[in-house]
Amino acid sequence: MFFHIVLERNMQLHPRFFGRNLRDNLVAKLMKDVEGTCSGRHGFVVAITGIENIGKGLIREGTGFVTFPVKYQCVVFRPFKGEILEAVVTMVNKMGFFAEAGPVQIFVSNHLIPDDMEFQSGDMPNYTTSDGSVKIQKDSEVRLKIIGTRVDATEIFCIGTIKDDFLGVINDPAAG
Amino acid sequence: MSLVTDSPVHSSSSDDLASYLDAHLASGSTGSSGSSADDETDDESDHESERIKRHKAENLEIPEEPEGSTSREYSEQIVDSEQSVETTINQDSCSHPGSFGGMCMRCGKSLEEKSGVTFGYIHKGLWLANDEIARLRKTDMKNLLRYKKLYLILDLDHTLLNSTALTHISTEEEHLRGKVDSREDISKGSLFVLEHMHTMTKLRPFVRTFLKEASEMFEMYIYTMGDRSYAQEMAKLLDPKREYFHERVISRDDGTQRHQKGLDVVLGQESYVLILDDTEQAWTKHKDNLILMERYHYFASSCQQFGFSCRSLSEMETDENESDGALATVFGVLKRIHTIFFHELEDELAGRDVRQVLKTLRKEVLEGCKIIFSRVFPTQFPASHHQLWKMAEQLGAKCTVDLDDSVTHVVATDAGTEKSRWAVKEKKSLVHPRWIEASYYFWKRQPEESFSVDQKASS
């Protein structure tokens, strides 16, 4: 799920960046440091949408760096247990399949794939129903439910299932 | 159940937007496990809005629902379906077959890895318990039958290719730099330079045909003692279209033991696995599955590494013969094993063992030969434990220490020994020990004339 929230961060700036472009440098550094990172509490920071407030800078003793407390608005993405997501399949193998929803890696094990779908190996490994009507292969879009999440410094791992009602393939790339 | 407890990284303190949302979302989720109908009705007020939405969805499917039903009855129906959903992900009864990112792949609970194997080469963060690995291996047998494929593990260095560090290129090899194949069309080239790895790599002749044909009979794995980045780069050179190996590239970072390769990281039954490698010591636990290959030394540094002082293939500007070199020979053997396994064995697929087929095939090479060794083994050494003796027996020959008329071959390095002279007198074959080794590597009884012992060496 996406959220648009206000976060605060203390940014350290080297004196070489002072001058007319101080604010721009600060914002650029903030973007470089924060966009694309993950935290357990907020999830994955997708983009910074605006700067709310930059506080007074405090010169650090001994180093000359200045610390600015910056309040900024950003869009974050965080998956929740129980959430329904749409994801794109990236890899299919005998254990299940891996899918991606933005920066989130989701694994759906074959225990949580409906029993009537069987693994077929070959050039394009896939899971297919016995009558061949539904196929999950690389680049398929699936709707899945998250049943567990773990966030570490740079990535979010999730376990998903498609065994419930209304879950499974949305769009078959082969069918076009 | 609060979401906060699920991710251990979470701090449950303070203002957290996250925990505020967690609490809100948790009350509306189906996360509560094993709740009885009574509990449900108690919490009914909280869930009411959710229920009504679900009820509407259900209503579409059960149009004949009597209108007078109270919300309590609806909630009971919904409870039933909820509970059946929950049994599939009930954490307490889950067998925890494996984990991804530290969470059980079946119920989502945080797991501590116990007895199992990490499968980092398939995807980062993947771990499977031993029971699950055994189960997967069994179910894969069905795939085997359908596609008529066995498993083939391929080593990289000296088996499919030869690599050298750019700094180790000798002066006589400098001309190679101008002959490097372009990276534009990898599938047409065989000599490549990887600047960022400071390596030059030469693919063995016949390797592309080998891979193409073998992929129809085998599910192939790469298993190398190089690190993961080396393994991935080599896989790109050998398999630019990613059609042969997919994610099955195992490096030393994926092995469970140092300096040893093992089949524990392979998701296939041991009795269906064949291994192609030039190093026997790497596979001490699986010698029966191993087909030992003659080493490919293209670069001078490779020759030196193994103590050969002759000029390397690169320096002489030649190469292994494509059509009857080591890979072509081994391919023929693999094809025969495959044919025998799927078309000539009579017992049930589950009972067949490719190791048996390998043994039987090997025994045909020197069938009918009776060999005696002359001054090949050190005097006090028990002859039957010697590598040459064992090799000859694996090839189907009978080895003996007693000289009699049934002996067909005398193996010696010196034509002047008693047994050697006896062999010449009785018109038996007198061969150098290399005759046995060559027969082993070429899977064919070698012509004895090519391995005759030098008469002049007699004392």
XYZ file of C-alpha atoms in Angstrom:
635
model
C 0.000 0.000 0.000
C 1.210 3.520 -0.734
C 1.258 6.314 1.801
C 2.033 9.982 1.476
C 3.681 10.971 4.720
C 5.937 13.538 6.297
C 9.288 12.316 7.533
C 12.136 14.047 9.180
C 15.836 13.510 8.697
C 18.999 15.166 9.858
C 21.140 15.939 6.850
C 24.835 16.649 7.144
C 26.294 19.019 4.601
C 29.938 19.736 3.826
C 30.820 23.443 3.799
C 31.823 23.245 0.156
C 28.109 23.220 -0.656
C 27.351 26.462 1.168
C 26.472 29.500 -0.783
C 23.692 30.413 -3.074
C 22.757 26.825 -3.815
C 22.733 25.602 -0.266
C 19.095 24.617 -0.278
C 19.279 22.909 -3.677
C 22.336 20.977 -2.635
C 20.616 19.929 0.531
C 17.537 18.751 -1.313
C 19.632 16.917 -3.905
C 21.578 15.154 -1.196
C 18.369 14.259 0.591
C 16.966 12.715 -2.542
C 20.116 10.754 -3.227
C 20.248 9.454 0.323
C 16.638 8.628 0.900
C 14.927 7.681 -2.334
C 15.108 3.972 -2.862
C 15.865 3.089 0.739
C 13.797 0.977 3.066
C 12.947 1.149 6.681
C 10.987 -1.237 8.867
C 8.572 1.393 10.004
C 7.664 3.120 6.798
C 8.627 0.720 4.106
C 10.199 1.669 0.828
C 10.618 5.363 0.032
C 9.520 5.717 -3.559
C 9.858 9.447 -4.127
C 10.147 12.734 -2.324
C 7.311 15.010 -3.291
C 8.220 18.157 -1.447
C 10.171 19.799 1.285
C 8.072 20.989 4.141
C 10.644 22.687 6.263
C 14.383 23.022 6.675
C 15.426 23.903 10.172
C 18.375 25.929 11.333
C 21.726 24.360 10.640
C 23.932 23.352 13.551
C 27.688 23.357 13.053
C 29.198 20.170 14.395
C 32.114 20.460 16.703
C 35.394 19.344 15.307
C 34.371 18.573 11.737
C 32.823 21.699 10.313
C 29.915 19.798 8.825
C 26.535 21.365 9.384
C 23.475 19.373 10.375
C 20.097 20.484 9.073
C 16.874 18.904 10.299
C 14.762 18.499 7.173
C 11.056 17.738 7.133
C 9.935 16.347 3.798
C 6.918 14.777 2.212
C 7.313 11.520 0.441
C 5.464 8.610 -1.015
C 6.271 5.341 0.692
C 5.301 1.809 -0.171
C 4.733 -0.780 2.474
C 3.152 -4.156 2.071
C 0.994 -5.443 4.886
C 0.037 -8.905 5.936
C -3.405 -9.614 4.550
C -3.086 -7.083 1.779
C -4.018 -7.993 -1.762
C -1.484 -6.914 -4.355
C -0.943 -7.244 -8.027
C 2.521 -8.371 -9.053
C 4.459 -9.428 -12.115
C 5.995 -12.902 -12.155
C 9.763 -12.869 -12.538
C 10.768 -16.501 -12.091
C 8.939 -19.819 -12.053
C 10.437 -23.048 -10.718
C 9.444 -26.270 -9.016
C 9.232 -24.622 -5.621
C 6.817 -21.929 -6.630
C 7.190 -18.591 -8.298
C 8.767 -15.248 -7.538
C 6.947 -12.040 -8.326
C 7.734 -8.386 -8.054
C 5.504 -5.531 -7.035
C 7.751 -2.537 -7.394
C 10.655 -2.915 -4.995
C 9.013 -5.790 -3.166
C 10.038 -9.384 -3.835
C 7.239 -11.842 -3.225
C 7.535 -15.600 -3.152
C 4.519 -17.822 -3.626
C 5.389 -21.380 -2.723
C 3.736 -24.273 -4.500
C 2.012 -25.112 -1.212
C 0.018 -21.934 -1.684
C -0.774 -22.456 -5.327
C -4.104 -24.185 -6.035
C -3.731 -27.955 -6.202
C -5.075 -28.202 -9.715
C -2.112 -26.215 -11.046
C 0.927 -28.277 -11.896
C 4.494 -27.314 -12.591
C 5.704 -27.813 -16.148
C 9.395 -27.448 -16.812
C 10.831 -26.591 -20.198
C 11.927 -23.497 -22.041
C 9.327 -21.400 -20.255
C 8.664 -23.069 -16.932
C 5.086 -22.487 -15.832
C 2.211 -23.587 -13.639
C -0.835 -24.708 -15.579
C -4.236 -26.065 -14.719
C -5.023 -29.549 -15.931
C -7.183 -28.256 -18.737
C -4.610 -25.694 -19.765
C -6.963 -22.779 -19.280
C -4.879 -20.878 -16.772
C -1.125 -20.505 -17.010
C 1.355 -18.717 -14.765
C 4.703 -18.009 -16.394
C 7.308 -15.282 -16.463
C 5.752 -11.842 -17.049
C 2.282 -12.988 -16.097
C 0.395 -10.636 -13.840
C -1.067 -12.186 -10.751
C -3.194 -10.989 -7.902
C -1.917 -12.380 -4.637
C -2.380 -12.007 -0.935
C 0.500 -11.227 1.354
C 0.784 -13.530 4.337
C 4.095 -12.366 5.738
C 6.525 -9.508 5.312
C 10.059 -8.810 6.362
C 11.899 -5.586 5.831
C 15.651 -5.237 5.902
C 17.860 -2.267 5.078
C 17.382 -2.300 1.329
C 14.752 -4.825 0.461
C 11.340 -6.031 1.444
C 10.614 -9.780 1.300
C 7.103 -11.111 1.289
C 5.404 -14.464 1.255
C 2.247 -14.601 -0.781
C -0.561 -16.960 -1.640
C -2.924 -17.392 -4.549
C -4.902 -20.174 -2.999
C -7.866 -18.029 -2.001
C -10.883 -16.913 -3.991
C -10.383 -14.254 -6.625
C -6.615 -14.613 -6.574
C -4.427 -15.767 -9.419
C -3.633 -14.737 -12.942
C -5.048 -11.449 -14.123
C -3.492 -11.197 -17.481
C -1.958 -13.905 -19.622
C 0.892 -12.447 -21.691
C 0.576 -15.224 -24.234
C -3.062 -14.480 -24.896
C -2.199 -10.892 -25.653
C -3.148 -9.812 15.833
C -0.946 -6.803 15.416
C 1.236 -6.559 12.358
C 3.937 -5.000 14.465
C 4.922 -8.342 15.950
C 5.406 -9.951 12.592
C 8.387 -7.964 11.415
C 11.087 -8.215 14.047
C 12.745 -5.134 12.629
C 9.838 -3.129 13.959
C 10.124 -1.063 17.078
C 6.761 -0.959 18.691
C 7.428 2.393 20.304
C 5.908 5.793 19.851
C 4.081 7.756 17.250
C 4.600 5.339 14.350
C 2.243 5.992 11.573
C 2.956 2.417 10.793
C 1.724 0.978 14.064
C -1.332 3.211 13.974
C -2.173 1.837 10.592
C -1.250 -1.663 11.665
C -3.791 -1.511 14.415
C -6.455 -0.264 12.066
C -5.741 -2.700 9.325
C -5.328 -5.615 11.723
C -8.870 -5.205 12.980
C -10.173 -5.520 9.475
C -7.989 -8.413 8.286
C -8.591 -12.134 8.347
C -5.458 -12.556 10.412
C -7.165 -14.020 13.500
C -6.540 -17.725 13.505
C -8.699 -20.452 14.921
C -11.434 -18.167 16.208
C -14.698 -19.856 17.061
C -18.142 -18.710 16.085
C -18.707 -17.289 19.573
C -15.685 -15.052 19.404
C -16.725 -13.847 16.038
C -20.097 -12.687 17.219
C -18.456 -10.846 20.100
C -16.242 -8.913 17.738
C -19.056 -8.486 15.340
C -19.492 -4.808 15.820
C -15.886 -4.135 14.902
C -16.063 -6.235 11.806
C -19.508 -5.219 10.767
C -18.529 -3.025 7.873
C -16.150 -5.679 6.570
C -18.789 -8.320 6.965
C -21.376 -6.430 5.041
C -19.015 -6.032 2.118
C -18.177 -9.717 2.131
C -21.784 -10.616 2.658
C -22.672 -8.743 -0.468
C -20.058 -10.654 -2.407
C -21.415 -13.914 -1.057
C -24.970 -12.924 -1.761
C -24.247 -12.827 -5.438
C -23.434 -16.481 -5.301
C -26.281 -17.614 -3.056
C -29.316 -15.828 -4.415
C -31.797 -18.117 -2.727
C -30.810 -16.901 0.742
C -34.031 -16.282 2.733
C -34.605 -12.610 3.338
C -35.447 -12.939 6.974
C -31.926 -14.055 7.971
C -30.277 -12.023 10.623
C -26.813 -10.655 10.293
C -25.766 -13.309 12.805
C -26.480 -16.079 10.401
C -24.616 -14.345 7.644
C -21.712 -13.892 9.933
C -21.704 -17.602 10.689
C -21.573 -18.439 7.016
C -18.732 -16.024 6.612
C -17.019 -17.491 9.641
C -17.116 -20.913 8.007
C -15.508 -19.689 4.856
C -13.030 -17.647 6.857
C -12.041 -20.660 8.879
C -11.562 -22.786 5.812
C -9.317 -20.067 4.451
C -7.460 -19.903 7.728
C -6.772 -23.626 7.901
C -4.625 -23.250 4.844
C -2.413 -20.764 6.612
C -2.741 -21.798 10.255
C 0.642 -21.190 11.741
C 0.496 -23.816 14.479
C -0.102 -26.806 12.259
C 2.261 -25.732 9.538
C 5.129 -28.033 8.736
C 7.323 -25.083 7.701
C 8.627 -26.594 4.475
C 10.989 -23.740 3.832
C 11.549 -20.057 4.195
C 12.051 -16.958 2.129
C 13.603 -13.919 3.768
C 13.319 -15.696 7.121
C 9.564 -16.322 6.897
C 7.915 -19.685 6.447
C 6.734 -19.960 2.858
C 3.527 -21.630 3.875
C 2.285 -19.692 6.890
C 4.396 -16.552 6.968
C 5.746 -17.091 10.474
C 9.283 -16.028 11.270
C 11.495 -19.081 11.161
C 14.814 -20.054 12.556
C 16.571 -22.242 10.039
C 17.042 -25.756 11.333
C 17.863 -28.804 9.301
C 17.822 -27.832 5.703
C 19.759 -26.314 2.855
C 20.043 -22.771 1.573
C 19.323 -22.384 -2.116
C 20.844 -18.993 -2.702
C 21.584 -19.718 -6.338
C 17.919 -19.977 -7.190
C 16.970 -16.782 -5.426
C 18.418 -14.770 -2.591
C 16.884 -15.638 0.739
C 15.547 -19.071 -0.168
C 15.905 -21.977 2.251
C 14.283 -25.406 2.239
C 13.871 -27.978 5.006
C 15.187 -31.482 4.364
C 11.733 -33.044 4.215
C 10.621 -30.566 1.634
C 13.733 -31.171 -0.455
C 13.003 -34.897 -0.403
C 9.396 -34.253 -1.391
C 10.384 -31.969 -4.258
C 12.867 -34.515 -5.546
C 10.160 -37.167 -5.617
C 7.587 -35.010 -7.376
C 10.176 -34.024 -9.945
C 10.297 -37.640 -11.019
C 6.980 -37.064 -12.741
C 8.528 -34.318 -14.796
C 11.336 -36.668 -15.647
C 9.004 -39.258 -17.067
C 7.066 -36.730 -19.061
C 10.057 -35.105 -20.703
C 12.384 -38.137 -20.594
C 15.182 -36.176 -19.033
C 17.865 -37.009 -16.478
C 19.986 -34.538 -14.531
C 23.444 -33.502 -15.689
C 25.854 -31.506 -13.519
C 28.586 -29.772 -15.481
C 31.844 -28.464 -14.144
C 33.303 -25.368 -15.784
C 37.081 -25.137 -15.500
C 39.016 -27.659 -17.597
C 35.789 -29.422 -18.441
C 33.749 -27.037 -20.580
C 36.258 -24.209 -20.807
C 39.659 -22.958 -19.744
C 40.255 -19.578 -18.136
C 43.419 -17.673 -17.430
C 44.199 -14.417 -15.697
C 45.172 -11.686 -18.154
C 48.414 -11.200 -16.263
C 49.354 -14.837 -16.821
C 49.245 -14.695 -20.581
C 52.632 -15.744 -21.936
C 54.474 -13.872 -24.659
C 53.676 -16.583 -27.137
C 49.985 -16.185 -26.378
C 49.869 -12.456 -26.960
C 48.532 -13.007 -30.481
C 45.331 -14.245 -28.907
C 44.376 -10.752 -27.870
C 43.716 -9.919 -31.452
C 41.608 -13.009 -31.997
C 39.091 -12.440 -29.259
C 35.505 -12.936 -30.400
C 33.108 -10.054 -30.168
C 30.505 -9.851 -27.430
C 27.900 -8.809 -29.953
C 27.013 -12.357 -30.867
C 28.251 -14.554 -28.086
C 26.794 -17.729 -29.507
C 29.232 -17.619 -32.399
C 32.379 -17.105 -30.398
C 34.705 -19.246 -28.303
C 37.460 -16.910 -27.086
C 36.421 -14.107 -24.778
C 37.992 -11.497 -22.577
C 36.242 -10.310 -19.445
C 37.996 -7.071 -18.613
C 36.323 -6.500 -15.273
C 37.382 -9.953 -14.106
C 40.831 -9.751 -15.689
C 40.199 -13.087 -17.315
C 40.479 -14.579 -20.744
C 38.308 -17.618 -21.382
C 38.408 -20.208 -24.126
C 35.404 -22.478 -24.594
C 36.175 -26.107 -25.349
C 35.573 -27.235 -28.942
C 32.163 -28.827 -29.482
C 30.742 -27.244 -26.333
C 27.912 -25.405 -28.071
C 26.677 -28.451 -29.929
C 27.118 -30.461 -26.775
C 24.946 -28.128 -24.734
C 22.283 -27.911 -27.378
C 21.964 -31.644 -27.820
C 22.386 -32.521 -24.168
C 19.676 -30.073 -23.108
C 17.159 -32.288 -24.842
C 18.125 -35.282 -22.766
C 19.110 -33.667 -19.491
C 18.118 -30.921 -17.105
C 21.514 -29.269 -16.807
C 23.249 -27.570 -13.915
C 26.528 -25.695 -13.762
C 28.526 -26.472 -10.624
C 31.856 -24.742 -10.288
C 34.388 -24.039 -7.564
C 34.593 -20.460 -8.777
C 32.679 -17.726 -7.012
C 29.190 -16.642 -7.944
C 30.122 -13.742 -10.195
C 32.527 -15.939 -12.179
C 29.889 -18.630 -12.479
C 27.291 -16.149 -13.747
C 29.658 -14.667 -16.315
C 30.613 -18.075 -17.646
C 26.947 -19.059 -17.790
C 26.317 -15.999 -19.950
C 29.061 -17.070 -22.356
C 27.900 -20.664 -22.562
C 24.187 -19.927 -22.513
C 23.572 -16.407 -23.858
C 19.865 -17.027 -24.402
C 19.447 -18.437 -20.911
C 17.735 -21.509 -22.271
C 19.898 -24.310 -20.923
C 20.544 -23.505 -17.293
C 18.059 -20.797 -16.238
C 18.822 -20.233 -12.592
C 20.666 -23.550 -12.107
C 24.144 -22.105 -11.730
C 25.808 -23.328 -8.543
C 29.047 -21.755 -7.364
C 31.257 -22.407 -4.354
C 29.259 -19.798 -2.454
C 26.262 -22.130 -2.661
C 27.929 -25.328 -1.558
C 27.410 -26.583 1.970
C 30.978 -27.777 2.419
C 34.249 -26.103 1.609
C 36.361 -27.665 -1.138
C 33.703 -30.273 -1.779
C 30.860 -30.388 -4.215
C 27.658 -32.080 -3.170
C 24.334 -33.134 -4.569
C 22.506 -31.760 -1.543
C 21.987 -28.461 -3.367
C 20.571 -30.202 -6.410
C 16.824 -30.694 -6.549
C 16.889 -34.073 -8.200
C 17.068 -37.685 -7.064
C 20.654 -38.908 -6.763
C 19.835 -41.980 -8.753
C 19.063 -39.836 -11.783
C 22.062 -37.521 -11.646
C 25.173 -37.698 -13.826
C 28.188 -35.513 -13.176
C 30.785 -34.347 -15.688
C 33.948 -33.108 -13.987
C 37.694 -33.268 -14.400
C 38.419 -33.455 -10.666
C 37.592 -36.601 -8.764
C 38.465 -35.244 -5.334
C 35.660 -32.702 -5.471
C 33.042 -35.431 -5.540
C 34.157 -37.915 -2.897
C 30.584 -38.633 -1.809
C 29.228 -39.152 -5.285
C 31.932 -40.994 -7.164
C 29.396 -43.370 -8.642
C 27.613 -40.569 -10.459
C 30.815 -39.088 -11.835
C 32.079 -39.288 -15.379
C 35.668 -38.133 -15.202
C 36.745 -35.928 -18.081
C 40.123 -35.330 -19.560
C 41.302 -31.864 -18.569
C 41.193 -29.090 -21.145
C 44.442 -27.138 -21.049
C 44.325 -24.373 -23.588
C 46.390 -21.682 -21.946
C 50.025 -21.923 -20.934
C 49.213 -20.997 -17.346
C 46.896 -23.974 -17.129
C 49.598 -26.356 -18.336
C 52.027 -24.920 -15.844
C 49.539 -25.139 -13.016
C 49.390 -28.888 -13.504
C 53.080 -29.320 -13.994
C 53.231 -29.892 -17.730
C 56.220 -28.367 -19.384
C 55.069 -28.804 -22.958
C 53.775 -26.012 -25.117
C 50.106 -25.283 -24.638
C 47.425 -25.483 -27.324
C 47.269 -21.704 -27.513
C 50.998 -21.383 -28.092
C 50.908 -23.986 -30.821
C 47.867 -22.307 -32.336
C 45.904 -25.519 -32.449
C 42.989 -26.886 -30.491
C 41.293 -30.106 -29.518
C 39.634 -31.871 -32.362
C 36.000 -30.860 -32.448
C 34.458 -34.031 -33.784
C 36.293 -36.589 -31.735
C 37.588 -34.638 -28.793
C 36.680 -35.241 -25.187
C 33.292 -33.544 -25.281
C 32.180 -35.382 -28.379
C 33.212 -38.707 -26.869
C 31.458 -38.003 -23.593
C 28.369 -36.877 -25.434
C 28.188 -40.242 -27.141
C 28.402 -41.946 -23.769
C 25.681 -39.722 -22.301
C 23.443 -40.469 -25.224
C 23.906 -44.183 -24.733
C 23.171 -43.951 -21.033
C 20.010 -41.989 -21.770
C 18.839 -44.511 -24.334
C 19.517 -47.441 -22.046
C 17.831 -45.746 -19.082
C 14.605 -44.842 -20.843
C 14.270 -47.515 -23.465
C 16.160 -50.593 -22.443
C 15.722 -50.975 -18.716
C 12.816 -53.113 -17.729
C 12.005 -52.192 -14.156
C 9.809 -49.378 -12.899
C 11.118 -45.860 -13.374
C 11.303 -45.356 -9.634
C 13.639 -48.305 -9.297
C 16.040 -47.398 -12.069
C 19.423 -46.052 -11.198
C 21.622 -44.202 -13.614
C 24.683 -45.156 -11.580
C 24.038 -48.787 -12.409
C 23.799 -47.982 -16.086
C 27.061 -46.076 -15.877
C 28.807 -48.996 -14.193
C 27.489 -51.480 -16.730
C 28.524 -49.308 -19.647
C 31.991 -48.880 -18.246
C 32.439 -52.589 -17.837
C 32.070 -53.019 -21.576
C 35.221 -51.079 -22.411
C 37.830 -53.653 -21.498
C 35.574 -56.651 -21.371
C 37.378 -59.871 -21.881
C 40.800 -58.574 -21.006
C 42.866 -60.218 -18.292
C 45.592 -57.942 -17.094
C 48.744 -58.474 -15.105
C 50.939 -55.627 -13.966
C 54.707 -55.690 -14.060
C 56.756 -53.377 -11.866
C 54.046 -50.730 -12.045
C 53.220 -50.782 -8.352
C 55.627 -50.159 -5.500
C 56.781 -53.482 -4.075
C 55.043 -53.509 -0.693
C 51.872 -51.922 -2.003
C 48.786 -54.155 -2.060
C 48.188 -54.367 -5.784
C 44.419 -54.491 -5.719
C 44.266 -51.127 -3.972
C 46.170 -49.330 -6.658
C 44.308 -46.789 -8.723
C 45.266 -48.445 -12.011
C 44.031 -51.818 -10.829
C 40.730 -50.351 -9.741
C 40.411 -48.394 -12.956
C 40.991 -51.515 -15.014
C 38.400 -53.418 -13.027
C 35.874 -50.617 -13.433
C 36.451 -50.942 -17.158
C 35.495 -54.561 -17.026
C 38.908 -56.169 -17.158
C 40.035 -58.905 -14.806
C 43.219 -58.154 -12.948
C 45.501 -60.792 -11.547
C 48.898 -61.266 -9.950
C 49.341 -64.829 -11.210
C 50.959 -65.276 -14.572
C 49.218 -67.945 -16.639
C 48.044 -68.519 -20.126
C 44.681 -66.799 -19.739
C 46.386 -63.431 -19.308
C 45.812 -61.229 -22.364
C 47.661 -58.045 -21.440
C 50.833 -57.234 -19.570
C 51.036 -53.664 -18.367
C 54.548 -52.388 -17.809
C 56.754 -49.375 -18.324
C 59.853 -51.458 -18.963
C 60.115 -54.005 -21.770
C 62.923 -55.836 -20.061
C 61.036 -57.329 -17.127
C 60.354 -61.027 -16.916
C 56.645 -60.590 -17.523
C 57.250 -58.185 -20.410
C 59.513 -60.658 -22.174
C 57.002 -63.420 -21.520
C 54.311 -61.283 -23.161
C 56.369 -60.722 -26.287
C 57.233 -64.423 -26.464
C 53.654 -65.619 -26.008
C 52.348 -62.988 -28.416
C 50.331 -61.289 -25.672
C 49.822 -57.521 -25.676
C 52.456 -55.515 -23.886
C 51.125 -52.064 -23.088
C 52.041 -48.961 -21.185
C 49.822 -48.083 -18.159
C 48.549 -45.139 -20.157
C 46.627 -47.586 -22.282
C 44.290 -48.173 -19.350
C 43.919 -44.459 -18.652
C 43.249 -43.630 -22.274
C 40.632 -46.349 -22.500
C 39.052 -44.866 -19.403
C 38.863 -41.337 -20.799
C 37.858 -42.335 -24.299
C 35.352 -44.970 -23.231
C 36.779 -47.256 -25.845
C 39.418 -49.907 -25.848
C 42.434 -48.195 -27.309
C 44.578 -49.874 -29.960
C 47.371 -51.634 -28.123
C 49.898 -50.672 -30.796
C 49.573 -47.017 -29.840
C 50.738 -47.805 -26.318
C 53.579 -50.178 -26.868
C 56.436 -50.171 -24.443
C 59.760 -48.916 -25.671
C 62.158 -51.837 -26.188
C 65.199 -49.642 -25.743
C 64.238 -48.862 -22.171
C 65.040 -52.395 -21.066
C 67.948 -52.616 -18.702
